């Protein structure tokens, strides 16, 4: 059965009614899942297996039957481990129906159907009793309910319910305990993702937002591959602190809690950011530990296990404060049932003032509701800002009319600061309009830019006071963009505004190019690679399920990834493969590009990286992908503020690096759809 669905087209800006299979969302969720990543995580799997063997052994040593409850069973892997370790029976709970069906197939394929019961429910809906989902309560509790923040997937409420309703008192738990660690640091790089910073525009000082009570920012965690944040980009102000532990073998509370760790500052600086991660102790003695610590904490960083389903957390303090070396400090973490937040205070003030725990950070400036973390980083990028200012300076005329088309952009502010008297900006929401108005007010330019909350095709000459546009500018940045080429919405906007442009009007950027390079990923390939067997168990039914969903559509599409977090080597030269001329309207006919790129480095080609570069003027280009030359070994430096597109090959190809093999490509830009169809293949010569 197919249904018509209204989908906002991020490139054209139109609401497209498309005929979709009723299974589309189902397939998309499976295709973009990280099940393969978890099964490729050998460290996680082995530590769980060791912990399960130990827990089952402790129960058997007491002379009882081993009844296991596995919450969030996924493929059923941990239940099969438990039975192999000697458990008598497993109840495996999985709320996601397609995954529960896959688990049923995997359990059957491995010969465990009679001793593993798959329960397709949320664990809080599971019943116990003669007519219930479980005949008896379990005495071993196995779970994998964790996210990067540890508790963000509802682990605490699930544990609380399980201890009250589904497991015996004094049960064994795998993992047995989780411990959260945190470290206070100063980091200009990371802090640039938290608040808009002051900046220089042609010698003039631009302040970010009105002074007064500082905004605490958004409370949401910033989860990243902290291993890719080099240690030289931050300064530790204190030691690594143990913040709190949760014992999963005992009743767990999901109520609000706070925990503090006192320490002496080991360096002076600005207290800005808290880096955090957690460990899992798989047994009571703490001898089997699965740690999320970033690689730079290891004596041999290359020995650190890679995983994408669990990363590390960055928390931004509500207020930046100065810290003196030797100063006594108290770092406090608070959590409810789903999230954590941090605050810093002096121990001397902790008892004298109110004992009330720090409240959850809340954005009061609205900027954190308009700009996400990478967007803050992009706006704070001084080199990027200078490129736009220089380009604007070259095209602005004092008596001209400037129009900016980008979401929550500072370009109209820059234009006003550079002397333009008639500046307009199109904003996609009232909130983003208000944020830019606040920046203008903070810099004594209230009313200096006419911000309009309308779409490009709705703009009329009356909105411009009867004038025509002499400079049309965009970064381009749009909050609805997911893939690099979605920013071509600027081109569609330019086309809609064609009747309002002066003859010879300056368009900035004047063009954009789509670039590609075939790459070998250090680790990211794992999220798409089939598993086959995992710890000796055949999990191929899951591989088949994921591949069916990929074949439904996703395997012929690129997907967005922030490649600065996922190291890769370019095996072909980075190459521009399509050009989009913004000085002209969007053509009615498709634009096509075909060719091939020779492999110039030895390696295993996992896929193709794709990104856009914007040509502001003839000699000023801003890249949303590679921001430096590729090294001789093929190492790449990517923008930290935009996601790139990645097209994964179903099977990797080998490159000898002598140019005899190549990657063939075919791109077609469909103007009516606002989409780029692409196809790649590895050709041996």
XYZ file of C-alpha atoms in Angstrom:
685
model
C 0.000 0.000 0.000
C 1.219 3.497 -0.833
C 0.165 6.853 0.601
C 0.681 10.484 -0.343
C 2.919 12.307 2.110
C 3.666 15.997 2.347
C 7.418 16.533 2.669
C 9.230 19.858 2.824
C 11.864 19.875 0.103
C 15.016 21.355 1.713
C 16.491 22.363 -1.656
C 13.525 23.928 -3.483
C 11.714 25.041 -0.345
C 8.469 23.605 -1.725
C 6.078 21.249 -0.007
C 6.211 18.165 -2.196
C 3.451 15.581 -2.172
C 5.115 12.280 -2.850
C 3.825 8.740 -3.053
C 5.591 6.685 -0.408
C 5.299 3.073 0.596
C 3.811 2.659 4.064
C 7.075 0.883 4.903
C 9.265 3.907 4.100
C 9.756 5.156 7.673
C 10.296 1.598 8.881
C 13.040 0.973 6.322
C 14.652 4.347 6.922
C 14.902 3.751 10.668
C 16.544 0.372 10.151
C 18.866 1.608 7.401
C 20.138 4.504 9.526
C 20.420 2.459 12.716
C 23.729 1.623 14.378
C 23.145 -2.067 15.077
C 26.154 -3.014 12.950
C 28.330 -0.574 14.865
C 27.403 -2.252 18.162
C 28.064 -5.744 16.846
C 31.429 -4.653 15.438
C 32.369 -3.297 18.896
C 34.562 -6.227 19.958
C 35.534 -4.598 23.256
C 31.894 -4.157 24.268
C 30.927 -7.666 23.201
C 33.834 -9.366 24.935
C 33.371 -7.432 28.180
C 29.651 -8.253 28.227
C 30.427 -11.920 27.582
C 32.954 -12.008 30.434
C 30.517 -10.283 32.775
C 27.676 -12.623 31.816
C 29.804 -15.731 32.385
C 30.783 -14.429 35.816
C 27.200 -13.523 36.809
C 25.767 -16.852 35.654
C 28.572 -18.634 37.505
C 27.791 -16.807 40.770
C 24.112 -17.786 40.625
C 24.901 -21.412 39.752
C 27.386 -21.526 42.646
C 24.476 -20.725 44.966
C 22.644 -23.769 43.637
C 19.785 -22.033 41.874
C 18.381 -22.030 38.371
C 19.603 -19.116 36.289
C 16.697 -17.103 34.865
C 17.811 -14.135 32.785
C 15.955 -10.954 31.888
C 17.598 -9.207 28.918
C 16.124 -5.710 28.420
C 16.812 -4.141 25.031
C 17.946 -7.436 23.563
C 18.401 -6.134 19.995
C 19.707 -9.133 18.068
C 19.412 -11.444 21.087
C 23.209 -11.615 21.298
C 23.467 -11.165 25.067
C 20.749 -13.747 25.730
C 22.596 -16.284 23.586
C 25.768 -15.488 25.509
C 23.908 -16.152 28.768
C 22.637 -19.549 27.626
C 26.064 -20.512 26.358
C 27.416 -19.540 29.789
C 24.984 -21.948 31.459
C 21.752 -20.000 32.032
C 18.571 -22.076 32.148
C 16.189 -19.659 30.446
C 16.158 -16.108 29.055
C 13.385 -13.583 28.658
C 14.573 -11.152 25.965
C 12.645 -7.881 25.723
C 12.760 -5.719 22.578
C 10.290 -2.893 21.929
C 11.180 -2.272 18.241
C 9.128 -4.808 16.287
C 11.475 -5.276 13.266
C 14.380 -5.865 15.643
C 12.333 -8.293 17.750
C 11.509 -10.238 14.576
C 15.186 -10.276 13.599
C 16.105 -11.487 17.102
C 13.570 -14.300 16.734
C 15.231 -15.384 13.486
C 18.738 -15.133 14.940
C 17.816 -17.088 18.062
C 16.239 -19.813 15.910
C 19.207 -19.912 13.531
C 21.552 -20.476 16.471
C 19.383 -23.205 18.027
C 18.190 -21.342 21.140
C 14.478 -20.990 20.390
C 13.382 -23.294 23.205
C 15.283 -21.376 25.860
C 14.904 -17.754 24.753
C 11.524 -16.064 24.700
C 11.437 -12.833 22.681
C 8.977 -10.339 24.177
C 8.060 -7.508 21.805
C 7.128 -4.919 24.423
C 8.574 -2.063 26.379
C 10.011 -3.546 29.553
C 7.633 -1.465 31.696
C 4.703 -3.300 30.041
C 6.063 -6.787 30.737
C 4.041 -8.891 33.175
C 5.069 -11.741 35.498
C 2.948 -14.717 36.526
C 1.352 -17.921 35.220
C -0.423 -15.990 32.451
C 2.207 -13.284 32.096
C 5.052 -12.638 29.690
C 7.451 -14.089 32.273
C 6.538 -17.114 34.349
C 8.851 -16.106 37.198
C 11.052 -13.200 38.150
C 14.628 -13.282 36.894
C 17.734 -13.549 39.047
C 20.113 -12.179 36.412
C 19.414 -8.795 34.811
C 21.248 -8.002 31.568
C 20.726 -4.674 29.859
C 22.092 -2.461 27.125
C 20.007 0.667 27.642
C 22.721 3.277 27.516
C 23.510 6.232 25.309
C 26.429 8.643 25.260
C 24.987 10.447 28.294
C 24.448 7.055 30.004
C 20.832 7.716 31.029
C 19.414 9.437 27.935
C 17.526 6.378 26.658
C 15.554 6.034 29.884
C 17.848 3.549 31.607
C 16.952 4.725 35.138
C 13.136 4.370 34.851
C 13.586 1.003 33.144
C 15.896 -0.248 35.899
C 13.597 1.120 38.611
C 10.611 -0.726 37.126
C 12.581 -3.938 36.578
C 13.759 -4.096 40.199
C 10.261 -3.433 41.464
C 8.445 -5.838 39.165
C 10.605 -8.164 37.075
C 13.671 -9.368 39.016
C 14.337 -10.981 42.358
C 15.818 -9.083 45.268
C 19.598 -9.434 45.280
C 19.740 -10.305 41.577
C 22.962 -10.257 39.628
C 23.247 -7.464 37.067
C 25.370 -7.131 33.935
C 26.639 -4.492 33.837
C 26.909 -4.328 37.609
C 27.744 -0.653 37.915
C 28.270 2.530 35.891
C 30.546 5.378 36.941
C 30.453 8.880 35.459
C 33.665 10.939 35.195
C 34.151 14.620 34.413
C 36.969 17.088 33.894
C 36.834 20.884 33.935
C 38.697 22.495 31.018
C 39.274 25.746 29.198
C 38.894 25.456 25.431
C 38.472 28.228 22.895
C 37.505 25.601 20.302
C 34.783 23.946 22.348
C 33.512 27.185 23.901
C 32.988 28.548 20.388
C 30.127 26.034 20.127
C 28.413 27.449 23.218
C 28.097 31.224 22.850
C 28.412 33.836 20.132
C 31.779 35.561 20.638
C 32.758 39.204 20.007
C 34.334 39.731 16.583
C 36.137 42.345 14.520
C 34.614 43.604 11.264
C 37.004 45.874 9.355
C 38.319 47.324 12.616
C 34.868 47.722 14.185
C 33.955 45.710 17.268
C 30.821 43.569 17.038
C 29.394 42.464 20.370
C 27.272 39.303 20.263
C 24.123 39.955 22.285
C 22.870 42.574 24.791
C 24.880 42.759 28.014
C 23.296 41.939 31.334
C 22.464 38.538 32.752
C 24.357 36.003 30.582
C 22.371 33.263 28.913
C 23.040 29.810 30.360
C 22.565 28.263 26.938
C 20.852 25.038 25.968
C 20.932 22.166 28.454
C 21.238 19.465 25.808
C 24.454 17.452 25.842
C 26.914 17.838 22.962
C 27.926 14.274 22.123
C 31.015 13.932 19.972
C 33.982 11.713 19.218
C 36.176 13.393 21.831
C 39.156 11.387 20.593
C 39.173 13.722 17.583
C 39.478 16.838 19.764
C 43.273 17.120 20.136
C 44.573 17.636 23.701
C 46.388 20.817 22.622
C 42.993 22.427 21.957
C 42.014 22.455 25.637
C 43.648 23.084 29.029
C 42.627 20.884 31.979
C 41.898 23.086 35.001
C 41.373 20.183 37.364
C 41.823 16.423 37.659
C 39.493 13.820 36.239
C 36.729 13.634 38.873
C 34.553 10.664 39.767
C 31.109 12.259 39.865
C 28.743 9.400 40.755
C 28.067 5.688 40.329
C 24.892 3.675 39.821
C 24.675 0.113 41.148
C 22.369 -1.754 38.785
C 22.115 -4.831 41.033
C 20.049 -2.833 43.547
C 16.834 -0.822 43.233
C 17.567 2.289 41.172
C 15.923 5.687 41.612
C 15.027 7.876 38.646
C 14.362 10.886 40.893
C 16.389 14.094 40.675
C 19.846 13.829 42.247
C 22.959 15.968 42.508
C 26.553 14.999 43.237
C 29.599 17.192 43.857
C 33.330 16.636 43.592
C 35.748 19.039 45.281
C 39.261 19.603 43.984
C 42.062 22.130 43.777
C 42.570 23.848 40.419
C 45.747 22.523 38.831
C 45.968 25.469 36.429
C 44.544 28.940 36.083
C 42.260 29.884 33.237
C 38.660 30.246 32.150
C 36.278 27.568 33.420
C 34.128 26.950 30.366
C 33.572 23.313 29.543
C 33.155 19.934 31.230
C 34.346 16.820 29.385
C 32.578 13.681 30.543
C 32.400 9.945 29.921
C 31.527 6.789 31.809
C 32.716 3.272 32.554
C 30.772 0.048 32.942
C 31.936 -2.438 35.573
C 30.633 -5.761 34.325
C 31.197 -7.488 37.679
C 31.042 -6.425 41.370
C 34.828 -6.485 41.795
C 35.417 -4.021 38.946
C 37.843 -6.366 37.217
C 35.913 -6.342 33.913
C 35.669 -2.737 32.746
C 34.282 -1.301 29.522
C 35.361 2.338 29.334
C 34.223 5.175 27.097
C 37.399 7.172 27.788
C 38.745 9.012 24.706
C 41.844 7.658 23.017
C 44.158 10.402 24.311
C 43.719 9.033 27.866
C 45.445 5.800 26.763
C 49.206 5.335 26.882
C 48.835 3.923 23.375
C 45.946 5.872 21.781
C 45.697 3.466 18.844
C 44.711 0.712 21.295
C 41.502 2.534 22.267
C 38.370 0.749 20.999
C 36.277 2.687 18.478
C 32.531 2.954 18.858
C 29.911 5.348 17.552
C 26.890 4.181 19.529
C 28.592 5.425 22.728
C 30.791 8.486 22.448
C 31.781 11.180 24.957
C 29.908 14.203 26.250
C 30.717 17.907 26.275
C 28.791 20.119 28.681
C 29.007 23.906 28.629
C 28.921 25.684 31.972
C 26.118 28.239 32.352
C 28.649 31.010 32.979
C 32.288 31.354 32.011
C 34.372 32.148 35.115
C 38.026 32.790 35.950
C 39.867 30.173 37.973
C 43.172 30.622 39.811
C 45.739 27.870 40.149
C 45.418 26.357 43.624
C 41.838 27.582 44.060
C 39.408 25.188 45.748
C 36.503 24.340 43.478
C 33.389 22.204 43.586
C 32.009 20.673 40.390
C 28.364 19.624 40.656
C 26.440 17.336 38.356
C 22.658 17.084 38.506
C 20.467 14.610 36.740
C 16.831 13.738 36.353
C 15.687 10.509 34.742
C 16.996 11.376 31.258
C 19.714 14.070 31.290
C 22.681 15.590 33.117
C 23.893 19.161 33.654
C 26.927 20.654 35.391
C 27.752 23.749 37.428
C 30.844 25.093 39.171
C 31.022 26.846 42.511
C 33.413 27.570 45.341
C 33.097 25.172 48.304
C 33.140 28.181 50.652
C 29.919 29.417 49.063
C 28.254 26.027 48.887
C 27.240 25.904 52.525
C 26.737 29.616 53.184
C 24.277 30.153 50.375
C 21.119 28.257 49.607
C 21.547 24.501 49.487
C 19.243 24.314 46.480
C 20.834 22.341 43.668
C 21.673 24.235 40.463
C 18.700 24.447 38.146
C 18.764 23.035 34.648
C 20.303 25.539 32.173
C 17.695 27.330 30.133
C 18.199 29.538 27.094
C 16.918 33.072 27.653
C 18.440 34.731 24.575
C 16.686 32.450 22.026
C 19.939 32.107 20.076
C 20.422 28.551 21.366
C 16.981 27.697 20.029
C 17.904 29.057 16.589
C 21.550 27.975 16.227
C 22.810 24.481 16.936
C 26.321 23.772 18.241
C 28.078 23.568 14.840
C 26.296 26.746 13.752
C 27.708 28.623 16.755
C 31.142 27.330 15.765
C 30.625 28.496 12.197
C 29.544 31.993 13.222
C 32.547 32.226 15.564
C 35.026 31.156 12.855
C 37.145 34.312 12.429
C 38.751 33.210 9.162
C 35.389 32.416 7.642
C 33.964 35.742 8.826
C 36.887 37.582 7.248
C 36.243 35.850 3.924
C 32.623 37.040 3.858
C 33.512 40.553 5.011
C 36.204 40.863 2.320
C 33.823 39.591 -0.344
C 31.065 41.963 0.797
C 33.470 44.893 0.812
C 34.280 44.214 -2.850
C 30.639 44.344 -4.030
C 28.865 46.775 -1.680
C 27.881 50.250 -2.792
C 26.704 52.793 -0.235
C 23.507 53.627 -2.097
C 22.785 50.054 -3.169
C 20.116 47.693 -1.860
C 21.362 44.529 -0.175
C 19.247 41.453 0.469
C 20.428 38.477 2.551
C 18.908 35.030 2.106
C 20.162 32.699 4.856
C 18.740 31.563 8.183
C 19.918 33.376 11.301
C 22.772 34.971 9.369
C 25.048 37.838 10.402
C 25.628 38.855 6.758
C 23.095 41.719 6.862
C 24.725 42.956 10.078
C 28.131 42.906 8.375
C 26.713 44.761 5.352
C 25.322 47.471 7.600
C 28.640 47.783 9.456
C 30.415 48.147 6.100
C 28.312 51.178 5.224
C 25.350 49.834 3.255
C 22.318 52.019 3.996
C 19.543 49.816 2.642
C 19.898 46.277 3.972
C 17.189 43.623 4.054
C 17.220 40.087 5.356
C 14.797 37.224 4.847
C 14.371 35.054 7.940
C 12.591 31.717 8.139
C 11.115 32.230 11.611
C 10.113 34.893 14.084
C 12.645 33.539 16.556
C 15.642 33.817 14.207
C 14.460 37.291 13.237
C 14.397 38.270 16.903
C 17.918 36.946 17.499
C 19.376 39.065 14.671
C 17.398 42.051 15.963
C 19.065 41.566 19.351
C 22.511 41.610 17.723
C 21.602 44.842 15.945
C 20.322 46.408 19.171
C 23.448 45.367 21.077
C 25.552 47.194 18.491
C 23.473 50.393 18.304
C 22.065 49.471 14.893
C 18.432 48.996 15.836
C 16.362 49.378 12.687
C 19.512 49.375 10.549
C 18.432 46.163 8.832
C 14.893 45.499 7.705
C 14.268 41.846 8.600
C 11.322 40.238 6.824
C 9.715 36.995 7.911
C 8.595 35.989 4.428
C 9.658 33.537 1.760
C 11.664 34.702 -1.290
C 8.795 34.182 -3.729
C 6.567 36.363 -1.528
C 8.897 39.366 -1.622
C 7.624 42.282 -3.671
C 9.003 45.621 -4.812
C 6.837 47.297 -2.169
C 8.718 45.382 0.547
C 11.907 46.994 -0.790
C 10.469 50.510 -0.922
C 10.174 50.334 -4.686
C 13.903 49.674 -5.107
C 15.685 46.878 -6.899
C 18.312 44.594 -5.344
C 21.910 45.458 -6.181
C 23.531 42.808 -3.952
C 21.963 39.428 -3.231
C 23.960 37.602 -0.580
C 23.827 34.320 1.277
C 26.292 32.113 3.141
C 24.297 30.019 2.192
C 22.986 28.387 5.378
C 19.521 26.977 5.958
C 18.373 25.190 9.091
C 16.442 22.616 7.046
C 19.538 21.458 5.136
C 20.749 17.943 5.860
C 22.992 17.163 2.903
C 25.541 19.592 1.437
C 23.589 20.328 -1.758
C 20.432 21.253 0.148
C 21.974 24.724 0.415
C 21.098 25.098 -3.280
C 17.906 26.560 -1.871
C 19.834 29.826 -2.296
C 19.808 29.219 -6.065
C 16.049 28.673 -6.066
C 15.650 31.825 -3.974
C 17.796 33.777 -6.449
C 15.563 32.492 -9.251
C 12.397 33.529 -7.403
C 13.891 37.000 -6.886
C 15.075 37.457 -10.497
C 12.437 40.103 -11.245
C 13.626 42.243 -8.336
C 17.331 42.217 -9.251
C 19.017 45.211 -10.894
C 20.731 44.457 -14.198
C 24.237 43.338 -13.305
C 23.362 42.796 -9.645
C 26.106 41.163 -7.610
C 25.320 37.630 -6.450
C 27.346 36.405 -3.472
C 28.307 33.606 -3.682
C 28.461 33.762 -7.455
C 28.628 29.973 -7.793
C 29.081 26.712 -5.938
C 30.847 23.486 -6.801
C 30.167 19.957 -5.638
C 33.351 18.068 -4.797
C 34.108 14.405 -4.250
C 36.933 12.129 -3.176
C 36.963 8.360 -2.810
C 38.018 7.565 0.756
C 39.187 4.858 3.119
C 37.629 5.286 6.554
C 39.584 4.433 9.646
C 36.464 3.237 11.477
C 33.226 4.693 10.084
C 32.915 1.797 7.617
C 31.762 -0.353 10.549
C 28.310 1.257 10.659
C 27.505 -0.207 7.222
C 29.584 -3.404 7.165
C 27.760 -6.744 7.581
C 28.661 -8.681 10.718
C 28.142 -12.307 9.742
C 29.160 -13.808 13.074
C 29.626 -12.068 16.402
C 31.405 -13.797 19.300
C 30.710 -17.094 17.547
C 26.978 -16.461 16.971
C 25.435 -16.203 13.498
C 23.753 -12.797 13.228
C 23.349 -12.823 9.455
C 19.533 -12.360 9.634
C 20.215 -8.880 10.979
C 22.617 -8.186 8.108
C 19.908 -9.265 5.686
C 17.287 -7.071 7.386
C 19.537 -3.998 7.230
C 20.462 -4.669 3.600
C 16.787 -5.002 2.602
C 16.102 -1.621 4.147
C 19.151 -0.086 2.485
C 18.035 -1.486 -0.863
C 14.602 0.052 -0.353
C 16.207 3.433 -1.078
C 19.068 4.347 1.189
C 21.803 2.411 -0.630
C 21.465 4.745 -3.629
C 21.675 7.882 -1.494
C 24.364 9.700 0.425
C 23.969 10.335 4.135
C 25.259 13.233 6.268
C 28.241 12.802 8.604
C 30.586 15.289 10.325
C 33.777 13.862 8.863
C 36.098 15.727 11.236
C 34.948 13.159 13.817
C 35.640 10.209 11.508
C 39.206 10.117 10.130
C 39.630 8.997 6.557
C 42.233 8.947 3.814
C 41.586 10.270 0.329
C 42.468 7.597 -2.232
C 41.719 9.833 -5.214
C 42.436 13.523 -5.765
C 39.655 15.793 -4.412
C 37.805 16.949 -7.514
C 35.017 19.375 -8.444
C 32.395 17.355 -10.299
C 29.481 19.798 -10.707
C 29.198 23.585 -10.912
C 26.112 25.658 -10.102
C 26.112 29.193 -11.531
C 24.143 31.437 -9.184
C 24.437 34.416 -11.531
C 21.908 32.574 -13.714
C 18.490 31.218 -12.807
C 17.990 27.534 -12.059
C 17.777 25.855 -15.490
C 14.735 23.923 -16.532
C 16.753 21.028 -17.914
C 18.794 18.582 -15.798
C 22.519 19.100 -15.323
C 24.654 15.990 -15.675
C 28.259 15.135 -15.002
C 30.128 11.901 -15.652
C 33.723 10.862 -15.331
C 36.225 8.844 -13.370
C 38.930 9.503 -10.778
C 42.063 7.333 -10.646
C 43.156 5.803 -7.356
C 46.459 7.448 -6.457
C 46.980 5.875 -3.024
C 46.988 2.303 -1.764
C 44.042 1.448 0.458
C 40.566 0.038 0.805
C 37.877 2.264 -0.657
C 34.786 2.277 1.560
C 32.912 5.045 -0.203
C 32.872 8.617 -1.466
C 32.965 11.863 0.517
C 30.962 14.764 -0.947
C 30.935 18.454 -0.048
C 30.174 21.925 -1.375
C 32.468 24.892 -1.909
C 31.074 28.414 -2.318
C 32.814 30.910 -4.560
C 32.071 34.310 -3.061
C 34.153 36.156 -5.616
C 36.709 35.165 -8.238
C 39.400 34.837 -5.573
C 37.506 34.081 -2.328
C 36.152 30.580 -1.729
C 34.632 29.081 1.422
C 34.648 25.302 1.757
C 32.072 23.330 3.708
C 34.245 20.232 3.367
C 38.016 20.040 3.065
C 39.617 23.081 4.678
C 43.214 22.273 3.840
C 45.288 20.320 1.341
C 45.253 16.540 1.538
C 48.508 15.230 3.020
C 50.895 13.012 1.093
C 49.473 10.018 2.972
C 45.920 11.090 2.100
C 44.920 12.467 5.498
C 42.082 14.994 5.333
C 41.175 18.031 7.422
C 37.439 18.695 7.433
C 35.288 21.602 8.508
C 34.039 21.124 12.072
C 30.929 23.175 11.409
C 29.206 21.465 8.489
C 28.318 17.874 7.741
C 29.544 16.275 4.561
C 27.801 13.654 2.443
C 28.991 10.047 2.458
C 28.065 7.433 -0.132
C 28.986 3.959 1.120
C 29.869 1.148 -1.268
C 28.123 -2.122 -0.510
C 31.497 -3.845 -0.675
C 34.834 -2.033 -0.314
C 37.211 -1.958 -3.261
C 40.956 -2.367 -3.160
C 43.206 0.345 -4.522
C 46.771 -0.368 -5.597
C 47.447 3.353 -5.888
C 49.027 3.114 -9.339
C 46.118 4.712 -11.209
C 45.095 1.533 -13.007
C 41.824 1.363 -11.056
C 39.414 4.248 -10.730
C 36.076 5.373 -9.335
C 33.511 6.137 -12.013
C 30.830 8.653 -11.127
C 27.594 9.925 -12.558
C 25.651 12.919 -11.186
C 22.355 14.341 -12.378
C 20.834 17.446 -10.843
C 17.071 17.424 -11.362
C 15.839 21.055 -11.101
C 12.202 20.055 -10.737
C 13.073 17.819 -7.769
C 15.883 19.871 -6.286
C 17.850 16.677 -5.830
C 21.073 15.159 -7.097
C 20.952 11.567 -8.267
C 24.309 9.855 -8.105
C 25.918 6.568 -8.926
C 29.445 5.273 -8.366
C 31.373 2.169 -9.282
C 34.926 0.949 -8.946
C 36.493 0.138 -12.303
C 39.604 -1.993 -12.767
C 41.718 -1.217 -15.836
